[in-house]
Short mmCIF file of N, CA and C in Angstrom, two decimals:
data_model
loop_
_atom_site.label_atom_id
_atom_site.label_comp_id
_atom_site.label_asym_id
_atom_site.label_seq_id
_atom_site.Cartn_x
_atom_site.Cartn_y
_atom_site.Cartn_z
N MET A 1 -42.60 -3.27 -45.10
CA MET A 1 -41.68 -2.17 -44.94
C MET A 1 -40.81 -1.96 -46.27
N THR A 2 -40.49 -1.02 -46.64
CA THR A 2 -39.67 -0.60 -47.94
C THR A 2 -38.25 -0.77 -47.35
N LEU A 3 -37.40 -1.10 -48.63
CA LEU A 3 -35.97 -1.27 -48.30
C LEU A 3 -35.32 -0.04 -47.76
N ARG A 4 -36.00 1.32 -48.16
CA ARG A 4 -35.49 2.71 -47.63
C ARG A 4 -35.58 2.67 -46.27
N THR A 5 -36.77 2.16 -45.81
CA THR A 5 -37.13 2.18 -44.39
C THR A 5 -35.97 1.30 -43.42
N LEU A 6 -36.10 0.09 -44.04
CA LEU A 6 -34.98 -0.88 -43.50
C LEU A 6 -33.65 -0.40 -43.29
N LEU A 7 -33.38 0.45 -44.54
CA LEU A 7 -31.89 0.89 -44.30
C LEU A 7 -31.83 2.26 -43.34
N SER A 8 -32.75 2.89 -43.32
CA SER A 8 -32.74 4.02 -42.50
C SER A 8 -32.67 3.85 -40.93
N LEU A 9 -33.14 2.57 -40.45
CA LEU A 9 -33.21 2.17 -39.13
C LEU A 9 -31.79 2.04 -38.56
N PRO A 10 -30.79 1.24 -39.10
CA PRO A 10 -29.65 1.20 -38.72
C PRO A 10 -28.88 2.64 -38.57
N VAL A 11 -29.05 3.29 -39.85
CA VAL A 11 -28.34 4.47 -39.76
C VAL A 11 -28.66 5.66 -38.66
N ALA A 12 -30.10 5.52 -38.32
CA ALA A 12 -30.63 6.36 -37.26
C ALA A 12 -30.00 5.72 -35.75
N ALA A 13 -30.12 4.55 -35.80
CA ALA A 13 -29.45 4.11 -34.65
C ALA A 13 -27.99 4.18 -34.29
N LEU A 14 -27.19 4.17 -35.50
CA LEU A 14 -25.72 4.57 -35.38
C LEU A 14 -25.68 5.99 -34.99
N ALA A 15 -26.41 6.74 -35.50
CA ALA A 15 -26.30 8.36 -35.46
C ALA A 15 -26.67 8.59 -33.85
N ALA A 16 -27.71 8.02 -33.31
CA ALA A 16 -28.03 8.15 -31.88
C ALA A 16 -26.93 7.53 -31.09
N LEU A 17 -26.42 6.58 -31.30
CA LEU A 17 -25.22 6.08 -30.44
C LEU A 17 -23.99 6.95 -30.44
N ALA A 18 -23.71 7.66 -31.69
CA ALA A 18 -22.67 8.57 -31.72
C ALA A 18 -22.82 9.63 -30.99
N VAL A 19 -24.12 10.37 -30.92
CA VAL A 19 -24.49 11.62 -30.36
C VAL A 19 -24.33 11.16 -28.89
N GLY A 20 -25.01 10.27 -28.35
CA GLY A 20 -24.93 9.77 -27.00
C GLY A 20 -23.64 9.35 -26.41
N CYS A 21 -22.64 8.87 -27.18
CA CYS A 21 -21.23 8.61 -26.35
C CYS A 21 -20.54 10.09 -26.67
N ALA A 22 -20.92 10.91 -27.24
CA ALA A 22 -20.16 12.23 -27.44
C ALA A 22 -20.59 13.01 -26.17
N VAL A 23 -21.89 12.95 -25.94
CA VAL A 23 -22.30 13.68 -24.68
C VAL A 23 -21.70 13.23 -23.37
N GLU A 24 -21.71 11.76 -23.46
CA GLU A 24 -21.46 11.09 -22.14
C GLU A 24 -19.95 11.29 -22.05
N SER A 25 -19.02 11.38 -23.16
CA SER A 25 -17.59 11.35 -22.86
C SER A 25 -16.89 12.62 -22.62
N ALA A 26 -17.82 13.65 -22.83
CA ALA A 26 -17.17 14.88 -22.52
C ALA A 26 -17.05 15.32 -21.14
N PRO A 27 -16.11 15.64 -20.68
CA PRO A 27 -15.80 15.80 -19.14
C PRO A 27 -16.53 17.05 -18.71
N ASP A 28 -16.99 16.79 -17.48
CA ASP A 28 -17.89 18.16 -16.90
C ASP A 28 -16.81 18.70 -16.13
N ALA A 29 -16.35 19.83 -16.42
CA ALA A 29 -15.50 20.84 -15.58
C ALA A 29 -15.75 20.97 -13.95
N VAL A 30 -16.81 20.87 -13.67
CA VAL A 30 -17.35 21.00 -12.27
C VAL A 30 -17.20 19.73 -11.48
N ASP A 31 -17.15 18.54 -12.21
CA ASP A 31 -16.75 17.35 -11.77
C ASP A 31 -15.39 16.85 -11.53
N GLU A 32 -14.57 17.55 -12.34
CA GLU A 32 -13.01 17.23 -12.61
C GLU A 32 -12.37 17.19 -11.17
N VAL A 33 -11.61 16.34 -10.69
CA VAL A 33 -10.71 16.32 -9.70
C VAL A 33 -9.41 16.28 -10.02
N THR A 34 -8.47 17.32 -9.61
CA THR A 34 -7.12 17.19 -10.04
C THR A 34 -6.12 16.84 -8.76
N ALA A 35 -5.08 16.52 -8.94
CA ALA A 35 -4.03 16.37 -8.03
C ALA A 35 -4.08 17.09 -6.91
N THR A 36 -4.02 18.27 -7.27
CA THR A 36 -4.02 19.48 -6.15
C THR A 36 -5.36 19.57 -5.28
N ASP A 37 -6.43 18.82 -5.71
CA ASP A 37 -7.73 18.90 -4.67
C ASP A 37 -7.77 17.47 -3.97
N ALA A 38 -6.87 16.39 -4.20
CA ALA A 38 -6.62 15.24 -3.41
C ALA A 38 -6.20 15.71 -2.13
N PRO A 39 -6.75 14.90 -1.03
CA PRO A 39 -6.09 15.07 0.30
C PRO A 39 -4.67 14.73 0.33
N ALA A 40 -3.97 15.41 1.14
CA ALA A 40 -2.57 14.88 1.12
C ALA A 40 -2.31 13.61 2.22
N ALA A 41 -1.48 12.65 1.64
CA ALA A 41 -1.33 11.44 2.78
C ALA A 41 -0.75 11.87 3.64
N THR A 42 -1.05 11.28 4.76
CA THR A 42 -0.27 11.54 6.08
C THR A 42 0.82 10.49 6.25
N PRO A 43 2.12 11.05 6.34
CA PRO A 43 3.09 9.97 6.47
C PRO A 43 3.01 9.14 7.84
N VAL A 44 3.35 7.92 7.60
CA VAL A 44 3.25 7.01 8.83
C VAL A 44 4.40 7.09 9.80
N ALA A 45 4.52 7.20 10.92
CA ALA A 45 5.66 7.25 11.74
C ALA A 45 6.06 6.15 12.33
N ILE A 46 7.08 5.52 11.62
CA ILE A 46 7.66 4.01 12.07
C ILE A 46 8.39 4.41 13.37
N VAL A 47 8.23 3.38 14.43
CA VAL A 47 8.95 3.74 15.67
C VAL A 47 10.19 3.46 15.79
N ASN A 48 10.61 2.38 14.76
CA ASN A 48 11.85 1.88 14.86
C ASN A 48 12.64 1.93 13.32
N GLU A 49 14.17 2.10 13.43
CA GLU A 49 14.94 2.12 12.28
C GLU A 49 15.36 0.81 11.90
N THR A 50 15.44 0.07 12.86
CA THR A 50 16.10 -1.61 12.53
C THR A 50 15.04 -2.53 12.87
N CYS A 51 15.10 -3.51 12.11
CA CYS A 51 14.13 -4.57 12.31
C CYS A 51 14.12 -5.25 13.76
N PRO A 52 13.06 -5.45 14.39
CA PRO A 52 13.10 -5.88 15.75
C PRO A 52 13.26 -7.58 15.62
N LEU A 53 13.38 -7.98 14.51
CA LEU A 53 13.67 -9.69 14.66
C LEU A 53 14.96 -10.00 13.86
N MET A 54 15.17 -9.22 12.80
CA MET A 54 16.63 -9.73 12.25
C MET A 54 17.55 -8.56 12.14
N GLY A 55 17.28 -7.55 12.63
CA GLY A 55 18.28 -6.30 12.87
C GLY A 55 18.66 -5.51 11.58
N GLY A 56 18.05 -5.99 10.57
CA GLY A 56 18.41 -5.10 9.15
C GLY A 56 17.80 -3.84 9.02
N ASP A 57 18.00 -2.95 8.34
CA ASP A 57 17.53 -1.76 8.02
C ASP A 57 15.94 -1.78 7.95
N VAL A 58 15.08 -0.91 8.29
CA VAL A 58 13.56 -1.08 7.89
C VAL A 58 13.06 -0.72 6.58
N ASP A 59 12.39 -1.53 5.95
CA ASP A 59 11.76 -1.09 4.73
C ASP A 59 10.40 -0.36 5.18
N PRO A 60 10.15 0.92 4.66
CA PRO A 60 9.08 1.53 5.09
C PRO A 60 7.93 1.05 4.54
N ALA A 61 7.97 0.26 3.63
CA ALA A 61 6.77 -0.32 3.06
C ALA A 61 6.28 -1.68 3.78
N VAL A 62 7.01 -2.10 4.72
CA VAL A 62 6.84 -3.45 5.55
C VAL A 62 6.47 -3.09 6.94
N THR A 63 5.36 -3.07 7.40
CA THR A 63 5.08 -2.54 8.64
C THR A 63 3.76 -3.01 9.19
N THR A 64 3.57 -3.17 10.54
CA THR A 64 2.31 -3.49 10.91
C THR A 64 2.10 -2.89 12.24
N GLU A 65 0.92 -2.82 12.75
CA GLU A 65 0.39 -2.15 13.88
C GLU A 65 0.45 -2.93 15.31
N TRP A 66 1.20 -2.44 16.12
CA TRP A 66 1.19 -2.91 17.39
C TRP A 66 1.20 -2.06 18.49
N ASN A 67 0.11 -2.18 19.39
CA ASN A 67 -0.14 -1.21 20.62
C ASN A 67 -0.16 0.10 20.06
N GLY A 68 -1.05 0.54 18.96
CA GLY A 68 -1.13 1.89 18.35
C GLY A 68 0.18 2.45 17.79
N ARG A 69 1.01 1.55 17.96
CA ARG A 69 2.45 2.11 17.15
C ARG A 69 2.66 1.21 15.65
N THR A 70 3.44 2.01 14.85
CA THR A 70 3.81 1.43 13.57
C THR A 70 5.16 0.87 13.68
N VAL A 71 5.09 -0.51 13.63
CA VAL A 71 6.55 -1.15 13.63
C VAL A 71 6.83 -1.56 12.39
N GLY A 72 8.49 -1.24 11.83
CA GLY A 72 8.74 -1.48 10.74
C GLY A 72 9.47 -2.78 10.73
N PHE A 73 9.85 -3.34 9.59
CA PHE A 73 10.46 -4.88 9.43
C PHE A 73 11.27 -4.46 8.16
N CYS A 74 12.35 -5.56 8.26
CA CYS A 74 13.24 -5.51 6.91
C CYS A 74 12.54 -6.24 5.90
N CYS A 75 11.70 -7.17 6.03
CA CYS A 75 11.07 -7.91 5.04
C CYS A 75 9.78 -8.47 5.44
N ALA A 76 8.87 -8.77 4.42
CA ALA A 76 7.63 -9.21 4.70
C ALA A 76 7.55 -10.48 5.48
N GLN A 77 8.66 -11.21 5.47
CA GLN A 77 8.63 -12.62 6.23
C GLN A 77 8.75 -12.50 7.65
N CYS A 78 9.33 -11.37 7.95
CA CYS A 78 9.32 -10.89 9.63
C CYS A 78 7.93 -10.87 10.04
N ILE A 79 6.84 -10.35 9.52
CA ILE A 79 5.55 -10.08 10.19
C ILE A 79 4.86 -11.16 10.72
N PRO A 80 4.79 -12.39 9.87
CA PRO A 80 4.22 -13.77 10.69
C PRO A 80 5.02 -14.10 11.88
N GLU A 81 6.35 -13.93 11.90
CA GLU A 81 7.19 -14.28 12.89
C GLU A 81 7.02 -13.49 14.18
N TRP A 82 6.90 -12.02 13.78
CA TRP A 82 6.39 -11.16 14.81
C TRP A 82 5.05 -11.30 15.46
N LYS A 83 4.07 -11.66 14.70
CA LYS A 83 3.02 -12.12 15.31
C LYS A 83 2.60 -13.29 16.03
N GLU A 84 3.63 -14.30 15.99
CA GLU A 84 3.78 -15.45 16.63
C GLU A 84 4.44 -15.16 18.13
N LEU A 85 5.17 -13.98 18.48
CA LEU A 85 5.74 -13.61 19.61
C LEU A 85 4.68 -13.18 20.54
N SER A 86 5.00 -13.72 21.99
CA SER A 86 4.27 -12.99 23.06
C SER A 86 4.23 -11.66 23.11
N GLU A 87 3.47 -10.74 23.82
CA GLU A 87 3.41 -9.51 24.13
C GLU A 87 4.67 -8.96 24.54
N GLU A 88 5.33 -9.73 25.83
CA GLU A 88 6.48 -9.62 26.16
C GLU A 88 7.57 -9.64 25.31
N GLN A 89 7.75 -10.50 24.43
CA GLN A 89 8.81 -10.83 23.38
C GLN A 89 8.71 -9.52 22.53
N LYS A 90 7.47 -9.37 22.15
CA LYS A 90 7.30 -7.98 21.13
C LYS A 90 8.04 -6.99 21.72
N ALA A 91 7.55 -6.66 22.99
CA ALA A 91 8.10 -5.26 23.65
C ALA A 91 9.62 -5.41 23.99
N ALA A 92 10.22 -6.60 24.23
CA ALA A 92 11.64 -6.69 24.45
C ALA A 92 12.43 -6.56 23.05
N ASN A 93 11.80 -7.23 22.09
CA ASN A 93 12.45 -6.95 20.59
C ASN A 93 12.49 -5.65 20.03
N LEU A 94 11.38 -4.86 20.31
CA LEU A 94 11.06 -3.38 19.96
C LEU A 94 11.98 -2.57 20.62
N ALA A 95 12.02 -2.90 21.82
CA ALA A 95 13.27 -2.03 22.75
C ALA A 95 14.51 -2.21 22.49
N ALA A 96 14.89 -3.28 21.96
CA ALA A 96 16.30 -3.51 21.79
C ALA A 96 16.53 -2.94 20.14
N ALA A 97 15.65 -3.12 19.31
CA ALA A 97 15.48 -2.46 18.11
C ALA A 97 15.84 -1.02 18.13
N GLN A 98 15.16 -0.37 19.01
CA GLN A 98 15.07 1.18 19.02
C GLN A 98 16.19 1.46 19.73
N ALA A 99 16.78 0.61 20.44
CA ALA A 99 18.06 1.01 21.23
C ALA A 99 19.19 0.49 20.58
N GLY A 100 19.13 0.11 19.23
CA GLY A 100 20.20 -0.21 18.34
C GLY A 100 20.70 -1.48 18.84
N GLU A 101 20.33 -2.33 19.71
CA GLU A 101 21.00 -3.44 20.26
C GLU A 101 20.49 -5.05 19.68
N THR A 102 19.50 -4.85 18.53
CA THR A 102 19.37 -5.80 17.93
C THR A 102 20.68 -6.37 17.11
N GLU A 103 20.78 -7.46 17.00
CA GLU A 103 21.80 -8.12 15.84
C GLU A 103 21.42 -8.33 14.62
N ASN A 104 22.09 -7.79 13.65
CA ASN A 104 21.95 -7.80 12.38
C ASN A 104 22.02 -9.40 11.93
N GLU A 105 21.12 -10.18 11.73
CA GLU A 105 21.33 -11.43 11.43
C GLU A 105 21.20 -11.60 9.92
N MET A 106 21.04 -10.44 8.92
CA MET A 106 20.90 -10.47 7.71
C MET A 106 22.36 -10.38 7.01
N SER A 107 23.27 -9.69 7.72
CA SER A 107 24.66 -9.65 7.09
C SER A 107 25.66 -10.70 7.76
N GLY A 108 25.15 -11.48 8.62
CA GLY A 108 25.97 -12.59 9.26
C GLY A 108 27.15 -11.92 9.87
N ASP A 109 28.47 -12.49 9.63
CA ASP A 109 29.65 -12.25 10.42
C ASP A 109 30.13 -10.88 9.65
N ASP A 110 29.72 -10.35 8.69
CA ASP A 110 30.17 -9.09 7.90
C ASP A 110 29.33 -7.76 8.36
N ALA A 111 28.52 -8.05 9.63
CA ALA A 111 27.92 -6.81 10.13
C ALA A 111 28.80 -5.78 10.48
N GLY A 112 28.70 -4.65 9.85
CA GLY A 112 29.48 -3.32 10.36
C GLY A 112 30.66 -3.11 9.61
N GLU A 113 30.83 -3.90 8.65
CA GLU A 113 32.09 -3.73 7.75
C GLU A 113 31.73 -3.01 6.59
N ALA A 114 32.52 -2.10 6.20
CA ALA A 114 32.28 -1.42 4.83
C ALA A 114 32.79 -2.15 3.68
#
């Protein structure tokens, strides 16, 4: 092999890679998905506004499913405690939270003060 042949092989390989990359990186207009094409997220209906354990305001990002309903909690630490309750305790706590009868243990003696 001559020096010219040896030098032309890397140049040819680089040219092939450059062309190959350019073809692969060009977006295909048919396959593009825009935000308007994406399906709309369905909002989750949380059945309570106050935490059934601590009585604080529900954080919409902290929920669990129970009996086909989405139950909200004030913090992530409440979920394991909720899961340890009996079905009867869960029903009673959720009913109290929905009725606004859950004590707000998060604010202590200052609950209801502005």
